[in-house]
XYZ file of C-alpha atoms in Angstrom:
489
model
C -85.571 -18.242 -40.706
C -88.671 -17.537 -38.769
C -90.285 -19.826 -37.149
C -94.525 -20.523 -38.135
C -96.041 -22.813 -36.741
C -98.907 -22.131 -37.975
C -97.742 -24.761 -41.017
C -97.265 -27.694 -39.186
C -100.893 -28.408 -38.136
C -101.842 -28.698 -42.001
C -99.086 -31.114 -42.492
C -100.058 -34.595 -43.025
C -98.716 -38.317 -42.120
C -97.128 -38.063 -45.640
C -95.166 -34.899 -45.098
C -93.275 -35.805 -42.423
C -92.646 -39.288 -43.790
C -90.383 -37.483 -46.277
C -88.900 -35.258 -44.575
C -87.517 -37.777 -42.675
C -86.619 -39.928 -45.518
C -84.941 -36.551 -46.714
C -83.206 -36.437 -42.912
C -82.227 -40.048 -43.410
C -80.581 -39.691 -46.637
C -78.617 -36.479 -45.594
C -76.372 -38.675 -43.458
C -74.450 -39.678 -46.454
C -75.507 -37.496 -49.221
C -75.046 -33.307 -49.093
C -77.722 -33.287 -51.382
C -80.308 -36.361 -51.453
C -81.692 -37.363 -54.860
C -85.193 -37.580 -55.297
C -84.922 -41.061 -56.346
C -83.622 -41.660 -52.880
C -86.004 -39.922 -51.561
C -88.565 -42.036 -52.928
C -87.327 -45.393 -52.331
C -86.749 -44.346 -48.194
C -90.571 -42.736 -48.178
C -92.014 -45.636 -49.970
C -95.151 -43.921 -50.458
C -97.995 -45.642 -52.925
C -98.354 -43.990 -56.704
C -95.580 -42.407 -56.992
C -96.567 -39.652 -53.998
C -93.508 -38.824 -52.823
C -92.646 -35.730 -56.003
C -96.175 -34.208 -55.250
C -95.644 -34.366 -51.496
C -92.154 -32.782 -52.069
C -93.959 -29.955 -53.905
C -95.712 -29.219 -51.161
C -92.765 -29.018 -48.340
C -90.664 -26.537 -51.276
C -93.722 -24.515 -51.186
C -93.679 -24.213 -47.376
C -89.643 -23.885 -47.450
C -89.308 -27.261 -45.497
C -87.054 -28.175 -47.711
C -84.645 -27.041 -50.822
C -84.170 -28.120 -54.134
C -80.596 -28.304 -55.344
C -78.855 -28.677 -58.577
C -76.088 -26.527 -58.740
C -73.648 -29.391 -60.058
C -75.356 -28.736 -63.291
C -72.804 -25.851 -63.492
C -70.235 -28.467 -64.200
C -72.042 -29.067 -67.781
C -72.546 -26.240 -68.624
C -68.756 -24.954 -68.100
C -68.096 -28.238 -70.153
C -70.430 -28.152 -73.079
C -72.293 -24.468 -72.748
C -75.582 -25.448 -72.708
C -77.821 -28.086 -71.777
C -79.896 -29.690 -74.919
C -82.975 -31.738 -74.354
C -80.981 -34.992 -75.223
C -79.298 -34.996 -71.784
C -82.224 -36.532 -70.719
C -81.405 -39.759 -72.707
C -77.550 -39.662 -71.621
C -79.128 -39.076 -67.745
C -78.150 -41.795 -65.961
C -74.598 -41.687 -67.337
C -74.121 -37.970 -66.437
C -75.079 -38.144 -62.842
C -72.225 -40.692 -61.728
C -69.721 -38.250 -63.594
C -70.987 -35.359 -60.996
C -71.693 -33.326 -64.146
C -75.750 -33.652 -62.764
C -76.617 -33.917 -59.305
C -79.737 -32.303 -58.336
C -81.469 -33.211 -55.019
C -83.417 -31.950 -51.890
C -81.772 -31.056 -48.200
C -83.616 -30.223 -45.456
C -83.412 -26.344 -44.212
C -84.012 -25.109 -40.622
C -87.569 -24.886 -40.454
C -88.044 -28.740 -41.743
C -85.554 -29.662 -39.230
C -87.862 -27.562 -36.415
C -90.717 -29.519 -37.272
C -89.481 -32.881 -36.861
C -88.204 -31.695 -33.744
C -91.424 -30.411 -33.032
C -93.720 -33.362 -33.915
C -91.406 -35.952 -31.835
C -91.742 -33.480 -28.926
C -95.581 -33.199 -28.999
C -95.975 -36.782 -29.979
C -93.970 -37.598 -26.472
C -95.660 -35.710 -24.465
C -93.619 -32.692 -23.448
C -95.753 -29.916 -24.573
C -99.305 -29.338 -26.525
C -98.413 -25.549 -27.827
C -95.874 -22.940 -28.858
C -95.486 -19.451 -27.950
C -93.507 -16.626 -28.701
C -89.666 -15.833 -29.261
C -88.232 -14.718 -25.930
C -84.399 -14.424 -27.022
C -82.097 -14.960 -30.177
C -78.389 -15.693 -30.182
C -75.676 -16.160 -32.384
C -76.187 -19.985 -32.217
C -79.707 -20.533 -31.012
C -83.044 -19.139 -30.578
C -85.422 -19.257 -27.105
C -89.338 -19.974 -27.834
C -92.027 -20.363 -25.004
C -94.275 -24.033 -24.982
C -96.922 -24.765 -22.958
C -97.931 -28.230 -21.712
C -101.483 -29.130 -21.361
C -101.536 -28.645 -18.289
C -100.576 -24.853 -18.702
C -96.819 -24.953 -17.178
C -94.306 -22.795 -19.307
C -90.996 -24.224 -20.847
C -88.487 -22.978 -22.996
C -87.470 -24.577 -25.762
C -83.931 -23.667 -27.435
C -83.883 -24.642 -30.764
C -79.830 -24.484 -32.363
C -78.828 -22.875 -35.671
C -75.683 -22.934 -36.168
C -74.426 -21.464 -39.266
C -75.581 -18.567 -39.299
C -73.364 -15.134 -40.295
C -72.883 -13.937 -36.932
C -71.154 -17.497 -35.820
C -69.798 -19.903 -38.617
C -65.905 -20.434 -36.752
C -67.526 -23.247 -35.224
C -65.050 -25.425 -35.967
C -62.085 -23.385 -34.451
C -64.312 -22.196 -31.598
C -65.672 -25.347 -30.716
C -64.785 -28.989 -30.331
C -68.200 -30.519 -31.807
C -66.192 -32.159 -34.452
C -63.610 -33.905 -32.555
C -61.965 -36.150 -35.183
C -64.450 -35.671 -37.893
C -64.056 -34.133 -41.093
C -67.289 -34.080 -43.023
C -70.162 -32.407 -41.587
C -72.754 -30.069 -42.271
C -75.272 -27.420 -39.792
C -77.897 -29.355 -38.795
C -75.606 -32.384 -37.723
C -73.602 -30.059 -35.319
C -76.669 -28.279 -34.117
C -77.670 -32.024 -33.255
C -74.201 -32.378 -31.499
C -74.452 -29.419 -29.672
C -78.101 -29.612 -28.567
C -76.783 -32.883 -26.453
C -73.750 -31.942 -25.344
C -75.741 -29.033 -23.553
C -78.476 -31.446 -22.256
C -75.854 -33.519 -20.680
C -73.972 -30.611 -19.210
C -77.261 -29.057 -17.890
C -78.672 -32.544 -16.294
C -75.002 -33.012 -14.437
C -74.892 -29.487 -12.901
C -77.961 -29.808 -11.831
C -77.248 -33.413 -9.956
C -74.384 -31.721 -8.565
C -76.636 -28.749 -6.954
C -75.505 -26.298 -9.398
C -78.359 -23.095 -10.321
C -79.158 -24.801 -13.766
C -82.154 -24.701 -15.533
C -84.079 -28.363 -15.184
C -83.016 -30.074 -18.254
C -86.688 -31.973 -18.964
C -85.971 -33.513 -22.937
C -83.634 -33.239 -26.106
C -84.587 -34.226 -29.569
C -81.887 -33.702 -32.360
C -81.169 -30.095 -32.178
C -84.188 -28.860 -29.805
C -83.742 -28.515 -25.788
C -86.188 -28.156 -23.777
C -85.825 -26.879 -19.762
C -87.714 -24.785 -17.158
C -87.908 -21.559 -17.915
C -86.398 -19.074 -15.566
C -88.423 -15.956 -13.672
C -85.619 -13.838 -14.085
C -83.893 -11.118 -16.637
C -80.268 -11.435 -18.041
C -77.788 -9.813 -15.864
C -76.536 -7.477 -18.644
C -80.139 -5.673 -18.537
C -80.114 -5.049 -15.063
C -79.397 -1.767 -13.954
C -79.091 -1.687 -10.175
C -78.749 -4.049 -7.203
C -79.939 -4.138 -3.947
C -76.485 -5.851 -3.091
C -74.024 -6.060 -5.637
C -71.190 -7.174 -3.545
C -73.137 -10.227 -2.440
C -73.830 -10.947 -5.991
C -70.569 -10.752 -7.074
C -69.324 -13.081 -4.917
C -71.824 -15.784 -5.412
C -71.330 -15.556 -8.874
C -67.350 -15.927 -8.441
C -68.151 -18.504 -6.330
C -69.932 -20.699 -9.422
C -66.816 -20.010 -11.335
C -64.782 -21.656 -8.279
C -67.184 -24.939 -7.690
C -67.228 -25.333 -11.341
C -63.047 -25.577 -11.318
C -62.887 -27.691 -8.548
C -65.663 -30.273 -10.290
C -63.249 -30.573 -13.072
C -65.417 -27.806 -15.791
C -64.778 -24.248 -16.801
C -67.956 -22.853 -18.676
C -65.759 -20.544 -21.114
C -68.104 -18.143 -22.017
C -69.600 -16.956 -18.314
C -70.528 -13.115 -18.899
C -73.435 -10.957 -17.931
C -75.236 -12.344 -20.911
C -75.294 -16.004 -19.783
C -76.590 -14.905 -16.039
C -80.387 -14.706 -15.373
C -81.260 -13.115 -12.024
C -85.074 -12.756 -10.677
C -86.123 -10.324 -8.436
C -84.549 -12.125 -5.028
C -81.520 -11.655 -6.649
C -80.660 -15.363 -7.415
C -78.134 -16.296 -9.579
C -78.862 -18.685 -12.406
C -76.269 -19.983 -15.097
C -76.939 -20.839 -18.980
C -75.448 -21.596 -22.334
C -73.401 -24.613 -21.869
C -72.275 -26.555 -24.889
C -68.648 -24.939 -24.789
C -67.719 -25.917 -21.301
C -63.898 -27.907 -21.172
C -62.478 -29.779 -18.844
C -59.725 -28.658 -16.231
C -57.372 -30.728 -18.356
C -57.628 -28.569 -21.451
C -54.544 -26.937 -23.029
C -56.311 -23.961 -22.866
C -58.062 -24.662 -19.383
C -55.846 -21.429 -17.741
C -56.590 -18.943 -20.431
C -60.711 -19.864 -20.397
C -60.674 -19.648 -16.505
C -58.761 -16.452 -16.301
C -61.025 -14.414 -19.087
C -64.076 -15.756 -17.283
C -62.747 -14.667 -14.133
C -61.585 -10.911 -16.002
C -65.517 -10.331 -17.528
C -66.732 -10.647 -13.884
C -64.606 -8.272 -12.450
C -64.888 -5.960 -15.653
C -68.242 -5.838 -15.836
C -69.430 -5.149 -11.959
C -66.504 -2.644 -12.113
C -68.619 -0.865 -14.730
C -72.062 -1.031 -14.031
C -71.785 -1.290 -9.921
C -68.686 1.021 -9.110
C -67.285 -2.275 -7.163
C -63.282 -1.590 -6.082
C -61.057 -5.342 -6.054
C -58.327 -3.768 -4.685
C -58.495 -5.038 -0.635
C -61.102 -8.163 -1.185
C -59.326 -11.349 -2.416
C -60.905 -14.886 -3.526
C -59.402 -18.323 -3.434
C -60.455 -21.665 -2.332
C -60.204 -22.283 1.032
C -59.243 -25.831 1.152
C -55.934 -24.552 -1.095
C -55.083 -22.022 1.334
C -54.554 -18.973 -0.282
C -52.531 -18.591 -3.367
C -54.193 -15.717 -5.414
C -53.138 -13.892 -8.205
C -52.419 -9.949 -7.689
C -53.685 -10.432 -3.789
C -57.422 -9.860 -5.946
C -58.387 -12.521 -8.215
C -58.459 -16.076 -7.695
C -56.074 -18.365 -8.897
C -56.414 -21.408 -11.536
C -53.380 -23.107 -10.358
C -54.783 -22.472 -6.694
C -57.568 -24.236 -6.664
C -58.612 -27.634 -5.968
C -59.936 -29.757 -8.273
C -60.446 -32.880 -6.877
C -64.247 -32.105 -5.836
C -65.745 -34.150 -8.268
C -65.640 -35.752 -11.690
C -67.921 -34.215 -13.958
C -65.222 -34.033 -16.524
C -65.001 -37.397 -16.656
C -67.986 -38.466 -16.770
C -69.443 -36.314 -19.504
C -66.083 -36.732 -21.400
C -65.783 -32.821 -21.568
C -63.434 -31.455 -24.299
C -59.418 -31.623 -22.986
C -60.106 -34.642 -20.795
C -57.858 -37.439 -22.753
C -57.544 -41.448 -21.840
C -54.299 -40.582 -20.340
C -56.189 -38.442 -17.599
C -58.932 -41.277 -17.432
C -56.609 -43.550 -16.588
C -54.349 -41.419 -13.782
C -57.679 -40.966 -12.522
C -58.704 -44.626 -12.030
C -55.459 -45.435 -10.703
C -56.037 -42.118 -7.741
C -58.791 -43.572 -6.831
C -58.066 -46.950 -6.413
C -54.819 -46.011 -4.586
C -57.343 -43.402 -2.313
C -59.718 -46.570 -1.857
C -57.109 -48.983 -0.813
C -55.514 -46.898 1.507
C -51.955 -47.881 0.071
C -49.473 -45.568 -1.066
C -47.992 -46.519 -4.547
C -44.579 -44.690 -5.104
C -43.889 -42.809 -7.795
C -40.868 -45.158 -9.160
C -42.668 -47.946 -9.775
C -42.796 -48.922 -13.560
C -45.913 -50.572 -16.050
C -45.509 -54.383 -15.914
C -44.397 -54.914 -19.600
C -41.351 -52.373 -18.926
C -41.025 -54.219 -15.443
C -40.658 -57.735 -18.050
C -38.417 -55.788 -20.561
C -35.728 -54.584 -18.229
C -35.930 -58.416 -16.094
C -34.609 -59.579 -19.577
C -32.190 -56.853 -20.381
C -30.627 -57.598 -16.712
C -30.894 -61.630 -17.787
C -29.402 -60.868 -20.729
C -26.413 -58.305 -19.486
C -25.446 -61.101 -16.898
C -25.105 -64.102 -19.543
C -23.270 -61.868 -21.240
C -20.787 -61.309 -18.597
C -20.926 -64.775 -17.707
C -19.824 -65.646 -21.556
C -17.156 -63.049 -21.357
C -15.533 -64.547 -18.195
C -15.620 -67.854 -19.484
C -14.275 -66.723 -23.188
C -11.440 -65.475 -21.019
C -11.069 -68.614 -18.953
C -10.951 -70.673 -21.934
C -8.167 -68.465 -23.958
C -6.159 -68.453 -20.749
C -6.390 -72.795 -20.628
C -5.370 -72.951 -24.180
C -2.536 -70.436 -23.346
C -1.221 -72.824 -20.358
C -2.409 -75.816 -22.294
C -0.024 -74.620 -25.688
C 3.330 -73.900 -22.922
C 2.954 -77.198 -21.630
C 2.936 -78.425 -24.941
C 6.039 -77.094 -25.755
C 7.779 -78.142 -23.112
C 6.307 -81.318 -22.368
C 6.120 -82.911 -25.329
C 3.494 -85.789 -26.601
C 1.121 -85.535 -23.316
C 0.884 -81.990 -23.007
C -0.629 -82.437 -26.599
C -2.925 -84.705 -25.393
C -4.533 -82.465 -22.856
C -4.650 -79.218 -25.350
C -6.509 -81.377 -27.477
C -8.767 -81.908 -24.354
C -8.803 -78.378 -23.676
C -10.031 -77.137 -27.277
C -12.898 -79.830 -26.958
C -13.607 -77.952 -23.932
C -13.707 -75.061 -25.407
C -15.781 -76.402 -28.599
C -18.568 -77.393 -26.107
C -18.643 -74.164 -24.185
C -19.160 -72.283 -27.634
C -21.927 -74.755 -28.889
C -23.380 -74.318 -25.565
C -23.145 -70.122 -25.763
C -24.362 -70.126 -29.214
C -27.736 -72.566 -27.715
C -27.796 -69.825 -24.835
C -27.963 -67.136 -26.724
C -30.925 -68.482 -29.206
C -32.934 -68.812 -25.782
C -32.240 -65.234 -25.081
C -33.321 -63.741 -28.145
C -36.103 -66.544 -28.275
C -37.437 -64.634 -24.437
C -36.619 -61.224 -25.541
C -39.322 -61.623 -28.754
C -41.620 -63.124 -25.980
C -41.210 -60.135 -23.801
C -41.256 -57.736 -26.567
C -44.608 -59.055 -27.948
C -46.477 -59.519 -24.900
C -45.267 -55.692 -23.993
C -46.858 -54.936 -27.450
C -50.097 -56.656 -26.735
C -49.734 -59.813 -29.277
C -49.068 -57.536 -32.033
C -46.243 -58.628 -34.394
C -44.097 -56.404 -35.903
C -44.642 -56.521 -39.923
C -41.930 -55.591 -41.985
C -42.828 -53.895 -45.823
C -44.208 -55.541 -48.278
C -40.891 -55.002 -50.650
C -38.803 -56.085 -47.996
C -37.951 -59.714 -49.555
C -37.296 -58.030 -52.672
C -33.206 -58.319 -53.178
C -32.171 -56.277 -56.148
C -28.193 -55.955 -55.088
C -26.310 -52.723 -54.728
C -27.117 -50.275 -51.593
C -30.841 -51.062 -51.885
C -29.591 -55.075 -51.208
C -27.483 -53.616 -48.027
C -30.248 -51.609 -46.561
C -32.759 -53.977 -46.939
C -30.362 -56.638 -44.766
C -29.668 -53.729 -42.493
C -33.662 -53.378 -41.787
C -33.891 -57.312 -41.389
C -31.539 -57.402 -38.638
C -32.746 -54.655 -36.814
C -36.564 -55.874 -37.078
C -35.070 -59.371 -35.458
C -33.262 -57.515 -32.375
């Protein structure tokens, strides 16, 4: 949808109170009611249907009803007394007519914040158009140019967005303009990093939901230029970002000739970020090594360059390359910075977070931890296994000890007569206390065991079904007791 701007300086205070009411009520509703609409506006005299004219007339928003389908593949038509019946139809789903917002409402609001903070007084013309985003020139009031990048996705051209990209981590439900949202700050984040970190960035001045604006850059994509003063030189520096950006923990995954401005001095300058993973990524190899392969394929085509005899690597790996030509994921060192972590870049888990903390405390400290040593709950669970293994061989010698008394205790018997009796009977007291006394020993042990087991858990208890006191006899009766024992050990 094109963008006019010409619209939004006839809008009024009114206008944009519903559309936002309408942007409000899309983050729970696909389609908004009106009714919603017009309790969130709260506009006097019932202004909020004639105001909603308006924005359908200007394509800010769109007017939906086609759950009325439902009725009319139930009952064929719909008669003038479904007015009357109304409110019970609607909960059924069989009528459900509303108002989203489209693209161009979603610009302005975008818009209005942006002017209304400051950023820039006017907007210019379309400078470039991509399969998830379009470029626009702004002016500030003081004159100074920006670009502003404005995100569709959903169009045609690009709708695998959720097998292509991570925007939806563990969500389900979603529609465009909340992953345009998503993916507007992911690439403000990634853009104000890099350029922290000294990376040639654009200068990331402001996001609002799914507009970016940055500097814009005196230069020309690299897949419109047509010769080079020094291509070799190029090449190399631009192989070099794909290097510094490994070994701060990103890969950009989609680093080509059309993501490369370069200006007349020949200075490189990377876009297009919201796709960039971490290091740690399952896929992490694959992304680096087709970023690497459009480099090399494309200055192999448009500047003659050879790879045969030149070879790339990091330096502080020392060499490890792949085909004596290319350089090497596996080679390179990735332990000059963090930016993974701290932007929380997709294929950068807890588990990684937390090897991480432990490096670097072990790095600060100065001490070496080796590799053997265990988590402190495992540490508690084996001291108990051990305490439990060695009263158990304890009982076992002293079972043994006891049958071999009552053994001497019953010869003596026979062939001693009335005091050998005596002293068996001693013996089997003996015996009777050492039993009381392993059955009271053992109780402790399973007593420290649930201890140890819990506190490895965190305090959580282990909760059985809800069915499990239920004893009906037969196999069911069996099982059950089978499951109660092994809960208890």
């Amino acid at each position: 949808m094109k963008l006019n701007v010409d619209v939004l300086r006839y809008l009024s205070k009114e206008d944009f109170r519903v559309l936002t009411a309408v942007e409000m009520g899309m983050r729970n509703h696909e389609i908004v009611p009106s009714e919603l609409v017009d309790r969130i506006a709260s506009l006097k005299h019932g202004g909020t249907y004639k105001v909603l004219k308006n924005l359908l007339k200007h394509k800010l928003v769109h007017h939906d009803s086609s759950k009325c389908e439902l009725f009319l593949q139930h009952f064929g038509t719909i008669p003038l007394s479904t007015i009357l019946f109304y409110p019970i139809l609607r909960p059924l789903g069989y009528i459900d007519d509303g108002f989203r917002l489209t693209y161009l409402g979603y610009d302005f609001l975008a818009i209005k914040t942006m002017v209304n903070r400051g950023v820039f007084a006017s907007v210019g013309r379309q400078i470039g158009v991509g399969k998830e985003s379009d470029i626009f020139e702004v002016a500030t009031e003081d004159g100074t140019i920006l670009a502003m990048k404005l995100h569709r996705l959903g169009r045609v051209s690009f709708r695998a967005v959720k097998s292509k990209r991570d925007y939806l981590r563990h969500r389900r439900s979603y529609n465009w303009l909340y992953l345009s949202r998503l993916a507007a700050l992911k690439e403000f984040a990634f853009m104000k990093a890099l350029e922290e970190h000294g990376f040639p960035v654009p200068n990331a001045i402001d996001c609002n939901r799914h507009c970016v604006i940055m500097s814009l850059i005196q230069g020309y994509p690299l897949v419109q230029v047509k010769e080079l003063q020094n291509p070799e030189a190029v090449f190399d520096r631009i192989i070099g970002l794909v290097i510094r950006l490994a070994e701060h923990g990103l890969i950009h995954c989609d680093f080509n000739e059309f993501n490369i401005m370069i200006d007349d001095d020949e200075k490189v300058t990377m876009i297009d970020f919201p796709q960039m993973v971490s290091v740690s990524h399952r896929n992490a190899q694959m992304y680096f090594d087709r970023d690497v392969e459009c480099i090399f394929k494309f200055f192999g085509k448009r500047f003659n360059l050879s790879f045969e005899e030149e070879s790339y690597n990091s330096d502080s790996v020392g060499g490890d390359v792949e085909d004596g030509s290319r350089p090497s994921f596996l080679s390179i060192n990735k332990s000059a910075g963090f930016l993974d972590r701290e932007l929380a870049a997709s294929g950068f888990t807890t588990k990684d977070q937390a090897d991480m903390d432990k490096f670097i405390e072990e790095d600060s400290a100065g001490v070496a931890v080796s590799d053997d040593e265990e988590d402190p709950s495992n540490s508690d669970e084996a001291i108990v296994r051990g305490t439990d293994a060695l009263h158990l061989v304890e009982q076992t010698e002293q079972v043994q000890e006891g049958d071999g008394q009552d053994e001497v205790n019953n010869r003596e018997s026979t062939e001693g007569g009335g005091s050998n009796e005596v002293e068996a009977q001693d013996g089997s007291d003996e015996s009777e206390a050492l039993d009381r006394n392993d059955d009271e020993l053992v109780k402790r042990l399973n007593k420290q065991r649930r201890r140890a087991v819990s506190a490895a858990r965190g305090g959580q208890k282990a909760f059985s079904s809800r069915n499990s006191y239920k004893d009906k006899g037969g196999r069911s009766s069996h099982n059950s007791k089978i499951q109660k024992q092994m809960c208890n050990w």
